[in-house]
Amino acid sequence: MTGLRQISVGILGTGSAVPDVVLTNKQLEDMVETSDEWITSRTGIKERRIAKEDEAASDFAYKAAVEALKSANLKPEDIDLILVATITPDMLFPSTACIVQDRLGASEAAAFDLSAGCSGFVYALEVGCQMVRGGYKHVLVIGADVLSKVTDYEDRSTCVLFGDGAGACVLGEVEEGFGILATNLGADGSGANVLCLEAGGSRMPASEETVRSKKHFITMIGNEVFKFAVRIMGQSTLEVLKRANINPEQIRWFIPHQANIRIIQAAAQRLGLDDESVYVNVDRYGNTSAASIPIALDELVKMGKVEHGDNLLTVGFGAGLTWGSAIIRWQEDVK
Ligand SMILES: CC(C)(COP(=O)(O)OP(=O)(O)OC[C@H]1O[C@@H](n2cnc3c(N)ncnc32)[C@H](O)[C@@H]1OP(=O)(O)O)[C@@H](O)C(=O)NCCC(=O)NCCS
C-alpha cells in the first residue's frame, strides 16, 4: 500500500471487560501494612478487579473486542488489523493480538502487539488511525493489561495501585471534521528505571535467582512518576489542543489515564476544566494500565453520555517513560 489517504478516521464502536473478582482496600489491609484511609486519600482508589489464576490478558482483550465489534455492527472477518497495547501479554511470543485474532475468527486480520506502558492505548490509537489512512478499512485497537500478575502483594507501595482489565475500539473512516483530530505522542527513555519490570527479557532471563530476588515484579519510584505525570499531562494536553485548534472550554469529556485522582485533578486544574467534564473511575478499577482509557471511554458511551459532535480529550502516561494524548470528535452512528 502506498501513500496515506486524506480521510478522517474515528471510533466506530467500543467495548470493555474486567475480571469478576474485586479486591478492596479493606482486604489489602489484611495483606500489607496499609489502610483504606491512606489509599483513598493518596490515590482515590477504593477497589480494583483482579484476574483469576487461569485468566490472562487475551481473555479480557477478547471479551472487549467482541463487544466493540457488536457496537460497530461488524463481523470478525471485517477486521483488517488487530493491535493490542499491553505490557502483560499472555506470553513473550506469539503476540496477544494473534491469540485474540484466532479466538475471534478474524481470518482477514494482521495482528501485532504494541508496548508503551500505560500510554499504550493512545499510541495504538494513532498507529491504527494511520493504518486506516494507509488502506486498512477496519482496525481493532485493544488496550489490555493484567498487572496483578506482575505485582508483588508484599510491597505496599505498588500493590494498592493496580488492577486488571481491557478496553477496545474499532477504527474506520468517518465524516470529514469528525474522528481523531490530533494526537501528541512522546517518550523519554532516560526514565526507564523509574517504572520497570527487570527480569524475564533478554537482558535478565528468568532464573532461580531472579525469582528469589523478586525481579519478575514491577518496581517503581512512586514520587518520580507522580511529578513526571503531572508535568507531562499538562504539557501534552496543551500541545494536542493547539494541534487540533481547540480551546479547553470546547472539551466535553476529559478522559485521562486513571492512575491517581490527585494526578487527574492536577491535570484538569491546569486546563481549567470543571469536575463535571472529567471522567473518573479510578475508585472502582485502580490503574489498569493500557486498559484504563478505553474502559473509561466505553463506560461513558454505554451510559449514553457521549453525543454527536462532542470533543473528547484523552491523555496517558507510563513506563518508558512515555506519554500520549488525543482529541476525538465523536460521530454517532457511522454507516
Ligand atoms: C505511589 C503514590 C500513591 C505515593 O504517594 P505519595 O504521596 O507520593 O507518598 P510517598 O511516596 O511520599 O510515601 C509516603 C509514605 O507512605 C508510605 N506508603 C507507601 N505506600 C503505602 C501504603 N500502601 N500504605 C501506607 N503507607 C504507604 C511510604 O512508605 C512513605 O513512608 P515514609 O515517609 O515513612 O517513607 C504516588 O507517588 C503516586 O501515585 N505515584 C504515581 C504512581 C503511578 O501512577 N504509577 C503508574 C504510572 S502509569
Coordinates of C-alpha atoms and ligand atoms in Angstrom, one line a residue:
M1 CA 0.0 0.0 0.0
T2 CA 1.4 3.4 -0.9
G3 CA 0.6 6.9 0.3
L4 CA -1.8 7.9 3.0
R5 CA -5.4 8.8 2.2
Q6 CA -6.5 12.2 3.4
I7 CA -9.5 10.8 5.2
S8 CA -11.0 11.3 8.7
V9 CA -10.6 8.3 11.0
G10 CA -12.7 7.8 14.1
I11 CA -14.2 5.2 16.5
L12 CA -17.0 3.1 15.1
G13 CA -17.6 1.0 18.3
T14 CA -16.3 0.4 21.8
G15 CA -16.2 -2.5 24.3
S16 CA -14.6 -3.4 27.6
A17 CA -14.2 -6.3 30.1
V18 CA -12.9 -6.6 33.7
P19 CA -12.5 -9.6 36.0
D20 CA -15.3 -10.5 38.3
V21 CA -13.1 -10.7 41.4
V22 CA -13.0 -7.5 43.5
L23 CA -10.1 -6.6 45.8
T24 CA -11.0 -3.9 48.2
N25 CA -8.8 -1.6 50.3
K26 CA -10.1 -3.4 53.4
Q27 CA -8.9 -6.7 52.0
L28 CA -5.5 -5.1 51.3
E29 CA -5.3 -4.1 55.0
D30 CA -5.0 -7.8 55.8
M31 CA -2.2 -8.3 53.3
V32 CA 0.2 -5.4 53.9
E33 CA 0.6 -2.6 56.4
T34 CA -1.8 -0.1 54.8
S35 CA -5.2 1.4 55.4
D36 CA -8.3 2.3 53.5
E37 CA -7.8 5.9 54.6
W38 CA -4.2 6.1 53.3
I39 CA -5.0 4.5 49.9
T40 CA -8.2 6.6 49.4
S41 CA -6.6 9.9 50.4
R42 CA -3.3 9.4 48.4
T43 CA -4.8 7.7 45.3
G44 CA -8.6 7.9 45.2
I45 CA -8.7 4.1 44.7
K46 CA -11.3 2.1 46.8
E47 CA -11.2 -1.2 44.9
R48 CA -9.8 -2.9 41.9
R49 CA -10.5 -6.0 39.8
I50 CA -8.1 -8.9 39.8
A51 CA -7.8 -11.8 37.3
K52 CA -8.1 -15.3 38.5
E53 CA -5.2 -17.7 38.3
D54 CA -6.2 -19.1 34.9
E55 CA -7.1 -15.7 33.4
A56 CA -4.7 -13.8 31.1
A57 CA -4.6 -10.6 29.1
S58 CA -6.1 -12.2 26.0
D59 CA -9.2 -13.3 27.9
F60 CA -10.2 -9.8 28.7
A61 CA -9.0 -8.4 25.3
Y62 CA -11.2 -11.0 23.5
K63 CA -14.3 -10.1 25.5
A64 CA -13.7 -6.4 25.0
A65 CA -13.2 -7.0 21.3
V66 CA -16.4 -8.9 20.9
E67 CA -18.3 -6.0 22.4
A68 CA -16.6 -3.4 20.3
L69 CA -17.4 -5.4 17.1
K70 CA -21.0 -5.7 18.1
S71 CA -21.3 -2.0 18.8
A72 CA -19.7 -1.2 15.5
N73 CA -22.0 -3.7 13.8
L74 CA -19.2 -5.5 12.2
K75 CA -18.2 -9.2 11.9
P76 CA -14.7 -10.6 12.8
E77 CA -14.0 -11.0 9.1
D78 CA -14.4 -7.3 8.5
I79 CA -11.3 -6.5 10.6
D80 CA -8.1 -6.0 8.7
L81 CA -5.7 -5.4 11.6
I82 CA -5.7 -6.2 15.3
L83 CA -3.5 -4.1 17.5
V84 CA -3.1 -5.0 21.2
A85 CA -1.4 -2.5 23.5
T86 CA -0.1 -4.4 26.5
I87 CA 2.8 -4.8 28.8
T88 CA 1.4 -8.1 30.3
P89 CA 1.0 -10.2 27.2
D90 CA -0.1 -13.9 27.7
M91 CA 3.5 -14.8 26.8
L92 CA 6.5 -13.1 25.2
F93 CA 5.5 -14.6 21.8
P94 CA 3.4 -15.1 19.9
S95 CA 1.7 -11.8 20.4
T96 CA -1.6 -11.5 22.4
A97 CA -3.1 -9.9 19.2
C98 CA -2.6 -13.2 17.4
I99 CA -4.3 -15.1 20.2
V100 CA -7.2 -12.7 20.0
Q101 CA -7.3 -13.0 16.2
D102 CA -7.7 -16.8 16.4
R103 CA -10.3 -16.7 19.1
L104 CA -12.4 -14.1 17.2
G105 CA -12.0 -15.9 13.9
A106 CA -10.8 -12.7 12.4
S107 CA -9.2 -14.6 9.5
E108 CA -8.6 -11.5 7.3
A109 CA -6.7 -9.6 10.0
A110 CA -3.0 -9.0 10.5
A111 CA -2.1 -8.8 14.2
F112 CA 0.6 -7.4 16.5
D113 CA 1.2 -6.1 20.0
L114 CA 2.5 -2.7 21.0
S115 CA 4.4 -1.9 24.2
A116 CA 4.2 1.7 25.5
G117 CA 3.2 1.1 29.1
C118 CA 0.1 2.9 30.3
S119 CA 0.3 5.2 27.2
G120 CA -0.2 2.1 25.0
F121 CA -3.8 2.7 24.1
V122 CA -3.2 6.2 22.9
Y123 CA -0.1 5.1 20.9
A124 CA -2.2 2.3 19.4
L125 CA -4.9 4.7 18.5
E126 CA -2.5 6.8 16.5
V127 CA -0.9 3.8 14.8
G128 CA -4.4 2.4 14.0
C129 CA -5.5 5.7 12.6
Q130 CA -2.6 5.9 10.3
M131 CA -3.1 2.3 9.2
V132 CA -6.7 3.2 8.2
R133 CA -5.3 6.1 6.2
G134 CA -2.8 3.6 4.6
G135 CA -5.7 1.4 3.3
Y136 CA -6.7 -0.9 6.2
K137 CA -10.5 -0.5 6.4
H138 CA -11.2 -1.5 9.9
V139 CA -8.6 -1.7 12.7
L140 CA -9.4 -3.2 16.1
V141 CA -7.4 -1.4 18.8
I142 CA -7.3 -3.0 22.2
G143 CA -5.7 -2.0 25.5
A144 CA -5.3 -5.0 27.8
D145 CA -3.3 -5.5 31.0
V146 CA -3.3 -7.8 34.0
L147 CA -0.7 -6.1 36.2
S148 CA -1.8 -8.2 39.1
K149 CA 0.2 -11.0 37.6
V150 CA 3.5 -9.0 37.9
T151 CA 2.7 -7.2 41.2
D152 CA 4.3 -8.1 44.5
Y153 CA 1.5 -8.3 47.0
E154 CA 4.0 -7.9 49.8
D155 CA 5.0 -4.5 48.5
R156 CA 2.5 -1.9 49.8
S157 CA 4.0 0.9 47.7
T158 CA 2.8 -0.8 44.4
C159 CA 0.2 -3.5 45.3
V160 CA -2.5 -1.0 46.2
L161 CA -2.4 0.8 42.9
F162 CA -3.0 -1.7 40.1
G163 CA -6.0 -3.6 38.7
D164 CA -6.8 -5.7 35.6
G165 CA -9.0 -5.3 32.5
A166 CA -9.3 -4.5 28.8
G167 CA -11.0 -2.0 26.6
A168 CA -11.3 -2.0 22.8
C169 CA -12.5 0.1 19.9
V170 CA -12.9 -0.3 16.2
L171 CA -11.4 2.4 14.0
G172 CA -12.6 3.3 10.5
E173 CA -13.5 6.1 8.2
V174 CA -15.8 8.8 9.5
E175 CA -17.2 12.0 8.1
E176 CA -14.9 14.9 7.4
G177 CA -14.3 17.0 10.5
F178 CA -15.0 14.1 12.9
G179 CA -12.9 11.4 14.5
I180 CA -9.3 11.7 15.7
L181 CA -8.5 15.4 15.1
A182 CA -5.0 15.4 16.6
T183 CA -2.5 13.4 18.7
N184 CA 0.7 14.0 20.6
L185 CA 3.0 11.1 21.4
G186 CA 6.3 11.2 23.2
A187 CA 8.9 9.3 25.1
D188 CA 11.9 9.9 27.5
G189 CA 13.8 6.6 27.7
S190 CA 16.1 8.1 30.3
G191 CA 13.3 7.4 32.8
A192 CA 13.3 3.7 32.1
N193 CA 14.4 2.8 35.7
V194 CA 11.5 4.8 37.3
L195 CA 8.9 2.2 36.4
C196 CA 10.0 -1.2 35.2
L197 CA 10.0 -5.0 35.3
E198 CA 13.6 -6.1 35.1
A199 CA 13.7 -9.8 34.5
G200 CA 12.2 -12.2 32.0
G201 CA 13.6 -10.5 28.9
S202 CA 16.9 -11.0 27.1
R203 CA 18.9 -8.8 29.5
M204 CA 18.0 -10.8 32.5
P205 CA 16.4 -14.1 31.6
A206 CA 14.3 -16.0 34.2
S207 CA 16.4 -17.9 36.7
E208 CA 16.1 -19.2 40.2
E209 CA 18.0 -16.1 41.3
T210 CA 15.6 -13.6 39.5
V211 CA 12.6 -15.4 41.1
R212 CA 14.3 -15.4 44.6
S213 CA 15.1 -11.7 44.3
K214 CA 11.6 -10.8 43.1
K215 CA 12.8 -9.4 39.8
H216 CA 9.7 -10.5 38.0
F217 CA 7.6 -7.9 39.8
I218 CA 7.0 -4.2 39.0
T219 CA 9.4 -1.8 40.6
M220 CA 8.5 1.9 40.8
I221 CA 9.8 5.2 42.2
G222 CA 6.4 6.5 43.0
N223 CA 7.0 10.2 43.6
E224 CA 9.2 10.4 40.5
V225 CA 6.3 9.0 38.4
F226 CA 3.9 11.4 40.2
K227 CA 6.0 14.5 39.3
F228 CA 6.5 13.3 35.7
A229 CA 2.8 12.6 35.3
V230 CA 1.6 16.0 36.5
R231 CA 4.1 17.8 34.3
I232 CA 3.6 15.7 31.1
M233 CA -0.2 15.5 31.3
G234 CA -0.3 19.3 31.3
Q235 CA 2.2 19.7 28.5
S236 CA 0.9 17.0 26.2
T237 CA -2.8 18.1 26.5
L238 CA -1.9 21.7 25.8
E239 CA 0.1 20.6 22.8
V240 CA -2.7 18.4 21.4
L241 CA -5.3 21.2 21.9
K242 CA -3.1 23.5 19.9
R243 CA -2.7 21.0 17.1
A244 CA -6.5 20.5 16.9
N245 CA -7.1 24.2 17.2
I246 CA -9.5 23.7 20.1
N247 CA -9.8 25.5 23.5
P248 CA -10.2 23.6 26.8
E249 CA -13.8 25.1 27.0
Q250 CA -14.7 23.1 23.9
I251 CA -13.9 19.8 25.6
R252 CA -17.0 17.9 26.6
W253 CA -15.1 15.0 28.2
F254 CA -11.7 14.8 29.6
I255 CA -10.8 11.0 29.8
P256 CA -7.4 10.8 31.5
H257 CA -5.4 7.7 32.3
Q258 CA -6.7 6.5 35.6
A259 CA -3.7 6.2 37.9
N260 CA -4.3 8.5 40.8
I261 CA -7.1 11.0 41.5
R262 CA -4.6 13.7 42.6
I263 CA -2.7 13.4 39.2
I264 CA -6.1 13.7 37.4
Q265 CA -7.2 16.7 39.4
A266 CA -3.8 18.5 38.8
A267 CA -4.2 18.0 35.1
A268 CA -7.8 19.1 35.0
Q269 CA -6.9 22.2 37.0
R270 CA -4.1 23.1 34.6
L271 CA -6.6 23.0 31.8
G272 CA -9.2 24.9 33.7
L273 CA -11.7 22.1 33.4
D274 CA -14.6 21.7 35.9
D275 CA -15.2 18.4 37.6
E276 CA -18.3 17.8 35.6
S277 CA -16.3 17.3 32.4
V278 CA -13.7 15.0 33.9
Y279 CA -14.4 11.2 33.8
V280 CA -13.1 9.3 36.8
N281 CA -13.4 5.5 37.6
V282 CA -10.1 5.0 39.3
D283 CA -12.0 4.5 42.5
R284 CA -13.5 1.2 41.1
Y285 CA -10.7 -0.2 39.0
G286 CA -7.4 1.3 40.1
N287 CA -4.7 1.7 37.5
T288 CA -5.4 -0.8 34.7
S289 CA -2.5 0.4 32.5
A290 CA -3.2 0.3 28.8
A291 CA -6.9 -0.6 29.5
S292 CA -7.8 2.4 31.6
I293 CA -8.6 4.9 28.9
P294 CA -10.7 2.5 26.6
I295 CA -12.6 1.2 29.7
A296 CA -13.4 4.7 30.7
L297 CA -14.5 5.6 27.2
D298 CA -16.6 2.5 26.8
E299 CA -18.4 3.3 30.2
L300 CA -19.2 6.8 29.0
V301 CA -20.5 5.6 25.7
K302 CA -22.6 2.8 27.4
M303 CA -24.1 5.4 29.7
G304 CA -25.2 7.4 26.7
K305 CA -23.1 10.4 27.8
V306 CA -21.2 10.9 24.6
E307 CA -23.1 12.8 22.0
H308 CA -22.6 13.5 18.3
G309 CA -20.1 16.3 17.9
D310 CA -18.7 16.1 21.4
N311 CA -14.9 16.7 21.7
L312 CA -13.1 14.2 23.8
L313 CA -9.6 14.8 25.2
T314 CA -7.7 11.8 26.4
V315 CA -4.2 11.5 27.8
G316 CA -2.0 8.7 29.1
F317 CA 1.5 8.4 30.7
G318 CA 3.5 5.5 31.8
A319 CA 6.5 3.2 31.6
G320 CA 9.2 4.1 29.1
L321 CA 8.7 6.8 30.2
T322 CA 6.0 7.5 27.6
W323 CA 3.1 9.8 27.1
G324 CA 0.3 10.3 24.6
S325 CA -2.8 12.5 24.1
A326 CA -5.5 12.6 21.5
I327 CA -8.6 14.7 20.6
I328 CA -11.5 12.8 19.2
R329 CA -14.7 14.5 17.8
W330 CA -17.4 11.9 18.3
Q331 CA -19.5 10.8 15.4
E332 CA -22.7 8.9 16.2
D333 CA -23.9 6.0 14.1
V334 CA -21.3 5.8 11.4
K335 CA -22.6 3.9 8.4
Ligands
LIG1 C1 2.6 5.9 45.0 C2 1.9 7.2 45.5 C3 0.5 7.0 45.7 C4 2.6 7.6 46.8 O1 2.0 8.7 47.3 P1 3.0 9.9 47.9 O2 2.1 10.9 48.4 O3 3.9 10.2 46.8 O4 3.7 9.1 49.1 P2 5.2 8.9 49.3 O5 5.8 8.1 48.2 O6 5.8 10.2 49.6 O7 5.2 8.0 50.6 C5 4.8 8.5 51.8 C6 4.9 7.4 52.9 O8 3.8 6.5 52.7 C7 4.3 5.1 52.8 N1 3.5 4.2 51.9 C8 3.7 3.8 50.7 N2 2.7 3.0 50.3 C9 1.9 2.9 51.4 C10 0.7 2.2 51.6 N3 0.1 1.5 50.6 N4 0.1 2.4 52.8 C11 0.6 3.1 53.8 N5 1.7 3.8 53.6 C12 2.4 3.7 52.4 C13 5.7 5.2 52.3 O9 6.5 4.2 52.8 C14 6.2 6.6 52.8 O10 6.6 6.4 54.2 P3 7.8 7.1 54.8 O11 7.5 8.6 54.6 O12 7.9 6.6 56.2 O13 9.0 6.7 53.9 C15 2.2 8.4 44.5 O14 3.5 8.7 44.5 C16 1.8 8.0 43.1 O15 0.6 7.9 42.8 N6 2.7 8.0 42.1 C17 2.4 7.7 40.8 C18 2.3 6.2 40.6 C19 1.7 5.8 39.3 O16 0.8 6.4 38.8 N7 2.3 4.7 38.7 C20 1.9 4.2 37.5 C21 2.1 5.1 36.3 S1 1.3 4.6 34.9

